[in-house]
Amino acid sequence: MNRRKIPLPSSTAPTALLGDIRALIETSRQRAALAVNAELTLLFWHVGQRIHMEVLAGQRAGYGEEILPTLAEQLTHDYGRGFGEKNLRRMVKFAATFPEEPIVATLSRQLSWSHLVLLLPLKDPLQRDYYAQMASTEHWSVRTLRERIDSMLYERTALSQKPEATIAQERATLRDAQRMTPALVMRDPYILDFLGLRDSWQESDLEAAIIREMESFLLELGAGFSFVARQKRIQIDDEDFHLDLLFYNRKLRRLVAVELKIGEFKAAYKGQMELYLRWLDKHEREPEEASPLGIILCTGKKREQIELLELDKSGIHVAEYVTSLPPRAVLGEKLQQATERARLQIAEHGHV
């Protein structure tokens, strides 16, 4: 029996109507996906917590090693590979790492299980919380979170050099008010391996390479940066000065001046940057904006000079930059040394 073909309508649906319905469908799908992710994450936490409590109740060494393979085999048979032994161990670690259910409930609405798996190996709670909050606030993909962890982003932030009480306070500001602070944004060192600079170069070469690779440079600068000007002309009395790069950070709501230097930081750079910042504050700052900040990028710096100059009081951040990514062990050692120096300074002077 031949079925009668139903003719298609001769005219298409109105564009606006079709667009509205598509938007409704996509929004509903996104909400459904988020709801499923949140429920799965909570399920994994409850499973991990239940196994963790069972292992603790076993009160003998090796009990977990005995029970997990058997449990995984049975659950895999019933519910699939998602409940294999490796994932069960992750669930147990998840429950042990994040023991408070309200915190887990919040995280489950913000981050996927794949995000959380990347956070589990991080041993420092401050470091782990930083990445969790930044991934949530900045909507990082799993790939971006992995890249940020691999580049030791937290250890490179000015925040990591602060006293623990300050770190906790600034994290709370980010979490509760969704507001960035300079310590969360500023980094040291900046990794500019994407510029393709080799052997020797001049400051003009560095600036030109940054302009050419501006998208990558903005990502390395951090959250909320947008490019404003190159060689910003600053006229004071009858003399012209030129600021290398000018940016605006919408998270901080302030202008950020960047000076590029080859070689080690010199004390004279402070006066130059202070002059630029005061001019920007007088002539360029909008009423609702905070005072401009300055970043001086050098290939090296002497810590005692930086400390004695008290650059933070002038809103100036001095940071090194590297044009090739050092081995993780080398970078880690360098950052560890910086952390130890910061702790020593805190112990001696009560500030950093």
Coordinates of C-alpha atoms in Angstrom, one line a residue:
M1 CA 0.0 0.0 0.0
N2 CA 1.5 3.3 -1.0
R3 CA 1.4 6.0 1.6
R4 CA 0.3 9.4 0.5
K5 CA 3.1 12.0 0.7
I6 CA 2.3 15.0 2.8
P7 CA 3.4 18.1 0.9
L8 CA 5.8 20.4 2.6
P9 CA 4.6 24.0 3.3
S10 CA 5.4 26.3 0.5
S11 CA 6.7 29.0 2.8
T12 CA 9.3 28.9 5.6
A13 CA 8.5 29.8 9.2
P14 CA 9.1 33.5 10.2
T15 CA 12.8 34.0 11.0
A16 CA 12.1 35.7 14.3
L17 CA 9.8 32.8 15.4
L18 CA 12.2 30.1 14.4
G19 CA 15.1 31.9 16.2
D20 CA 13.1 32.3 19.4
I21 CA 12.1 28.6 19.4
R22 CA 15.7 27.5 18.7
A23 CA 16.9 29.7 21.7
L24 CA 14.2 28.1 24.0
I25 CA 15.3 24.6 23.0
E26 CA 19.0 25.3 23.4
T27 CA 18.5 27.0 26.8
S28 CA 16.4 24.1 28.0
R29 CA 19.0 21.6 26.8
Q30 CA 21.7 23.5 28.7
R31 CA 19.7 23.6 31.9
A32 CA 19.0 19.9 31.6
A33 CA 22.7 19.1 31.0
L34 CA 23.7 21.2 34.0
A35 CA 21.0 19.5 36.2
V36 CA 22.2 16.1 35.1
N37 CA 25.9 17.0 35.8
A38 CA 25.0 18.4 39.3
E39 CA 23.0 15.3 40.2
L40 CA 25.8 12.9 38.9
T41 CA 28.5 14.8 40.8
L42 CA 26.4 14.6 44.0
L43 CA 25.9 10.9 43.4
F44 CA 29.6 10.3 43.0
W45 CA 30.2 12.2 46.3
H46 CA 27.6 10.2 48.2
V47 CA 29.1 6.9 46.7
G48 CA 32.6 8.0 47.7
Q49 CA 31.5 9.0 51.2
R50 CA 29.7 5.8 51.8
I51 CA 32.7 3.7 50.7
H52 CA 35.0 5.9 52.7
M53 CA 32.9 5.4 55.9
E54 CA 32.8 1.7 55.2
V55 CA 36.6 1.5 54.9
L56 CA 37.1 3.5 58.1
A57 CA 34.6 1.3 59.9
G58 CA 36.6 -1.8 58.7
Q59 CA 39.3 -0.8 61.2
R60 CA 42.0 -2.9 59.6
A61 CA 44.8 -2.2 57.1
G62 CA 44.1 -3.3 53.6
Y63 CA 40.3 -3.5 54.0
G64 CA 39.8 -0.9 51.3
E65 CA 42.1 -2.8 48.9
E66 CA 40.0 -5.9 49.4
I67 CA 36.5 -4.4 49.1
L68 CA 37.0 -1.9 46.2
P69 CA 37.8 -4.4 43.4
T70 CA 34.9 -6.6 44.3
L71 CA 32.5 -3.7 44.6
A72 CA 33.7 -2.2 41.3
E73 CA 33.2 -5.5 39.5
Q74 CA 29.6 -5.8 40.8
L75 CA 28.7 -2.1 40.1
T76 CA 30.3 -2.2 36.6
H77 CA 28.2 -5.3 35.8
D78 CA 25.0 -3.5 36.9
Y79 CA 25.7 0.1 35.8
G80 CA 28.6 0.2 33.4
R81 CA 32.2 1.3 33.3
G82 CA 31.6 4.6 35.0
F83 CA 31.7 2.7 38.3
G84 CA 35.0 0.8 37.6
E85 CA 37.6 0.6 40.3
K86 CA 39.6 3.7 39.1
N87 CA 36.5 5.9 39.2
L88 CA 35.4 4.5 42.6
R89 CA 38.8 5.5 44.0
R90 CA 38.3 9.0 42.6
M91 CA 34.9 9.2 44.3
V92 CA 36.4 8.2 47.6
K93 CA 39.1 10.8 47.2
F94 CA 36.5 13.4 46.2
A95 CA 34.5 12.7 49.4
A96 CA 37.7 12.9 51.5
T97 CA 38.9 16.0 49.8
F98 CA 35.6 17.9 50.0
P99 CA 34.0 16.5 53.2
E100 CA 31.2 19.2 53.4
E101 CA 28.1 18.4 51.4
P102 CA 26.9 22.1 51.0
I103 CA 30.3 23.0 49.4
V104 CA 30.0 20.0 47.1
A105 CA 26.4 21.0 46.2
T106 CA 27.7 24.4 45.1
L107 CA 30.6 23.0 43.2
S108 CA 28.3 20.5 41.4
R109 CA 26.3 23.4 40.0
Q110 CA 29.4 25.3 38.7
L111 CA 31.9 22.6 37.6
S112 CA 31.7 19.3 35.8
W113 CA 33.0 16.0 37.2
S114 CA 35.9 16.3 34.8
H115 CA 36.8 19.6 36.3
L116 CA 36.7 18.2 39.8
V117 CA 38.9 15.2 38.8
L118 CA 41.6 17.6 37.8
L119 CA 41.4 19.3 41.2
L120 CA 41.7 16.2 43.3
P121 CA 45.5 15.7 43.0
L122 CA 46.1 19.2 44.3
K123 CA 47.3 18.9 47.9
D124 CA 47.2 22.5 49.0
P125 CA 43.6 23.5 49.9
L126 CA 44.3 27.2 49.1
Q127 CA 45.6 26.2 45.7
R128 CA 42.7 23.9 45.0
D129 CA 40.1 26.4 46.1
Y130 CA 41.7 29.1 43.9
Y131 CA 41.5 26.9 40.8
A132 CA 37.9 25.9 41.6
Q133 CA 36.7 29.5 42.1
M134 CA 38.6 30.8 39.0
A135 CA 37.3 28.0 36.8
S136 CA 33.8 28.8 38.0
T137 CA 34.0 32.6 37.8
E138 CA 35.8 32.6 34.4
H139 CA 33.9 29.6 33.0
W140 CA 37.1 27.7 32.1
S141 CA 36.8 24.6 30.0
V142 CA 38.4 21.4 31.3
R143 CA 41.2 22.0 28.8
T144 CA 41.8 25.5 30.1
L145 CA 41.8 24.4 33.7
R146 CA 44.4 21.7 32.9
E147 CA 46.6 24.3 31.1
R148 CA 46.3 26.7 34.0
I149 CA 47.3 24.0 36.5
D150 CA 50.2 22.8 34.3
S151 CA 51.5 26.4 34.0
M152 CA 51.4 26.7 37.8
L153 CA 49.1 29.7 37.5
Y154 CA 48.3 29.9 41.2
E155 CA 51.9 29.8 42.3
R156 CA 52.6 32.6 39.8
T157 CA 49.9 34.9 41.2
A158 CA 50.7 37.7 43.6
L159 CA 48.1 36.1 45.9
S160 CA 50.2 33.0 46.6
Q161 CA 52.9 35.2 48.2
K162 CA 50.4 36.7 50.7
P163 CA 49.8 35.6 54.3
E164 CA 47.2 32.8 54.6
A165 CA 44.7 35.1 56.2
T166 CA 44.9 37.5 53.2
I167 CA 44.6 34.6 50.8
A168 CA 41.4 33.4 52.6
Q169 CA 40.0 36.9 52.6
E170 CA 40.6 37.5 48.9
R171 CA 39.2 34.1 48.0
A172 CA 36.1 35.0 50.0
T173 CA 35.8 38.2 48.1
L174 CA 36.0 36.3 44.8
R175 CA 33.5 33.7 46.0
D176 CA 30.9 35.9 47.7
A177 CA 31.1 39.2 45.7
Q178 CA 32.4 37.8 42.4
R179 CA 35.0 40.6 42.5
M180 CA 38.6 40.3 41.4
T181 CA 41.5 41.9 43.3
P182 CA 44.9 42.9 41.8
A183 CA 46.6 40.0 43.8
L184 CA 44.3 37.5 42.0
V185 CA 45.2 38.9 38.6
M186 CA 48.9 39.9 38.7
R187 CA 51.4 37.2 38.0
D188 CA 55.2 36.6 38.3
P189 CA 56.7 35.3 36.0
Y190 CA 54.7 35.9 32.9
I191 CA 55.3 33.1 30.3
L192 CA 55.5 34.6 26.8
D193 CA 56.7 31.5 25.0
F194 CA 54.1 32.1 22.2
L195 CA 56.0 35.3 21.0
G196 CA 58.6 33.2 19.1
L197 CA 61.5 35.4 20.2
R198 CA 64.9 33.7 19.8
D199 CA 68.5 34.7 20.8
S200 CA 68.6 38.5 21.3
W201 CA 66.0 41.1 20.7
Q202 CA 65.2 44.8 21.4
E203 CA 62.3 46.2 23.4
S204 CA 60.7 47.3 20.1
D205 CA 60.8 43.6 18.9
L206 CA 59.2 42.5 22.1
E207 CA 56.4 45.1 21.8
A208 CA 55.8 44.2 18.1
A209 CA 55.6 40.5 18.9
I210 CA 53.1 41.2 21.7
I211 CA 50.9 43.3 19.3
R212 CA 51.1 40.4 16.7
E213 CA 50.1 37.8 19.3
M214 CA 47.8 40.0 21.3
E215 CA 45.1 37.3 21.8
S216 CA 47.6 35.0 23.5
F217 CA 49.1 37.9 25.5
L218 CA 45.7 38.8 26.9
L219 CA 45.2 35.3 28.0
E220 CA 48.5 35.3 29.8
L221 CA 47.8 38.6 31.4
G222 CA 44.7 37.1 33.0
A223 CA 41.0 37.6 33.4
G224 CA 39.2 40.7 32.1
F225 CA 42.0 42.5 30.1
S226 CA 41.3 44.4 26.9
F227 CA 43.8 46.3 24.8
V228 CA 43.6 50.1 24.7
A229 CA 46.7 51.6 23.1
R230 CA 50.3 51.1 22.0
Q231 CA 52.9 53.8 22.6
K232 CA 50.3 55.9 24.4
R233 CA 51.3 59.6 24.1
I234 CA 51.6 61.3 27.4
Q235 CA 52.2 65.1 27.2
I236 CA 53.6 66.8 30.4
D237 CA 54.6 70.4 30.2
D238 CA 56.3 70.6 26.8
E239 CA 57.7 67.1 26.8
D240 CA 56.2 64.0 25.3
F241 CA 56.4 60.5 26.9
H242 CA 55.2 57.2 25.4
L243 CA 53.8 54.4 27.5
D244 CA 54.5 51.0 25.9
L245 CA 51.1 49.4 26.3
L246 CA 47.8 50.4 27.9
F247 CA 45.1 48.0 28.9
Y248 CA 41.7 48.1 30.7
N249 CA 40.7 45.4 33.1
R250 CA 36.9 45.2 33.4
K251 CA 37.2 42.9 36.5
L252 CA 39.3 45.4 38.4
R253 CA 37.6 48.4 36.7
R254 CA 40.8 50.2 36.1
L255 CA 43.4 51.1 33.5
V256 CA 46.6 49.0 33.6
A257 CA 49.8 50.5 32.2
V258 CA 52.5 48.0 31.0
E259 CA 56.2 48.9 30.5
L260 CA 58.5 46.5 28.7
K261 CA 62.1 46.3 29.7
I262 CA 65.1 44.1 28.7
G263 CA 67.4 43.3 31.5
E264 CA 67.0 43.6 35.3
F265 CA 64.6 46.0 37.0
K266 CA 66.2 49.4 37.9
A267 CA 65.0 51.7 40.6
A268 CA 64.5 54.5 38.1
Y269 CA 61.7 52.6 36.5
K270 CA 59.5 53.3 39.6
G271 CA 59.6 57.1 39.0
Q272 CA 58.8 56.7 35.4
M273 CA 55.8 54.4 36.0
E274 CA 54.5 56.6 38.9
L275 CA 54.6 59.6 36.5
Y276 CA 52.5 57.7 33.9
L277 CA 50.0 56.4 36.5
R278 CA 49.4 59.9 38.0
W279 CA 48.9 61.3 34.5
L280 CA 46.4 58.5 33.6
D281 CA 44.7 59.1 36.9
K282 CA 44.3 62.8 36.2
H283 CA 43.5 62.7 32.5
E284 CA 42.1 59.2 31.6
R285 CA 40.4 57.7 34.6
E286 CA 36.6 57.7 34.5
P287 CA 34.7 58.6 37.8
E288 CA 33.5 55.1 38.5
E289 CA 37.0 53.5 37.9
A290 CA 39.7 52.7 40.5
S291 CA 43.2 54.3 40.3
P292 CA 45.3 52.9 37.4
L293 CA 47.8 50.1 38.0
G294 CA 51.2 49.6 36.5
I295 CA 53.1 46.4 35.4
I296 CA 56.8 46.6 34.7
L297 CA 57.9 43.5 32.9
C298 CA 61.7 42.7 33.1
T299 CA 63.9 39.7 32.4
G300 CA 65.2 39.9 36.0
K301 CA 64.8 41.7 39.3
K302 CA 66.5 41.9 42.7
R303 CA 64.2 41.2 45.5
E304 CA 65.6 43.6 48.1
Q305 CA 65.3 46.5 45.7
I306 CA 61.6 45.7 45.1
E307 CA 61.0 45.4 48.9
L308 CA 62.8 48.6 49.8
L309 CA 60.9 50.6 47.1
E310 CA 57.5 49.4 48.4
L311 CA 56.1 49.4 44.9
D312 CA 52.7 48.0 46.0
K313 CA 51.9 51.3 47.7
S314 CA 52.3 53.0 44.3
G315 CA 50.1 50.4 42.6
I316 CA 53.1 49.0 40.7
H317 CA 53.7 45.4 40.1
V318 CA 57.2 44.3 38.9
A319 CA 57.3 40.9 37.3
E320 CA 59.8 38.8 35.3
Y321 CA 58.9 37.4 31.9
V322 CA 60.3 34.4 30.1
T323 CA 60.1 33.8 26.4
S324 CA 60.4 30.0 26.6
L325 CA 58.5 27.7 28.9
P326 CA 61.0 26.4 31.5
P327 CA 60.8 22.7 32.7
R328 CA 58.1 22.3 35.3
A329 CA 60.7 21.3 37.9
V330 CA 62.8 24.4 37.3
L331 CA 59.7 26.7 37.4
G332 CA 58.5 25.0 40.5
E333 CA 61.8 25.4 42.3
K334 CA 61.9 29.1 41.3
L335 CA 58.4 29.7 42.6
Q336 CA 59.1 27.8 45.8
Q337 CA 62.1 30.0 46.5
A338 CA 59.9 33.1 45.9
T339 CA 57.3 31.7 48.4
E340 CA 60.0 31.1 51.0
R341 CA 61.3 34.6 50.6
A342 CA 57.8 36.0 51.0
R343 CA 57.2 34.0 54.1
L344 CA 60.5 35.2 55.6
Q345 CA 59.5 38.8 54.8
I346 CA 56.2 38.3 56.4
A347 CA 57.8 36.8 59.5
E348 CA 60.2 39.8 59.7
H349 CA 58.0 42.7 58.8
G350 CA 54.5 41.4 59.1
H351 CA 53.7 42.2 55.4
V352 CA 54.6 41.3 51.9

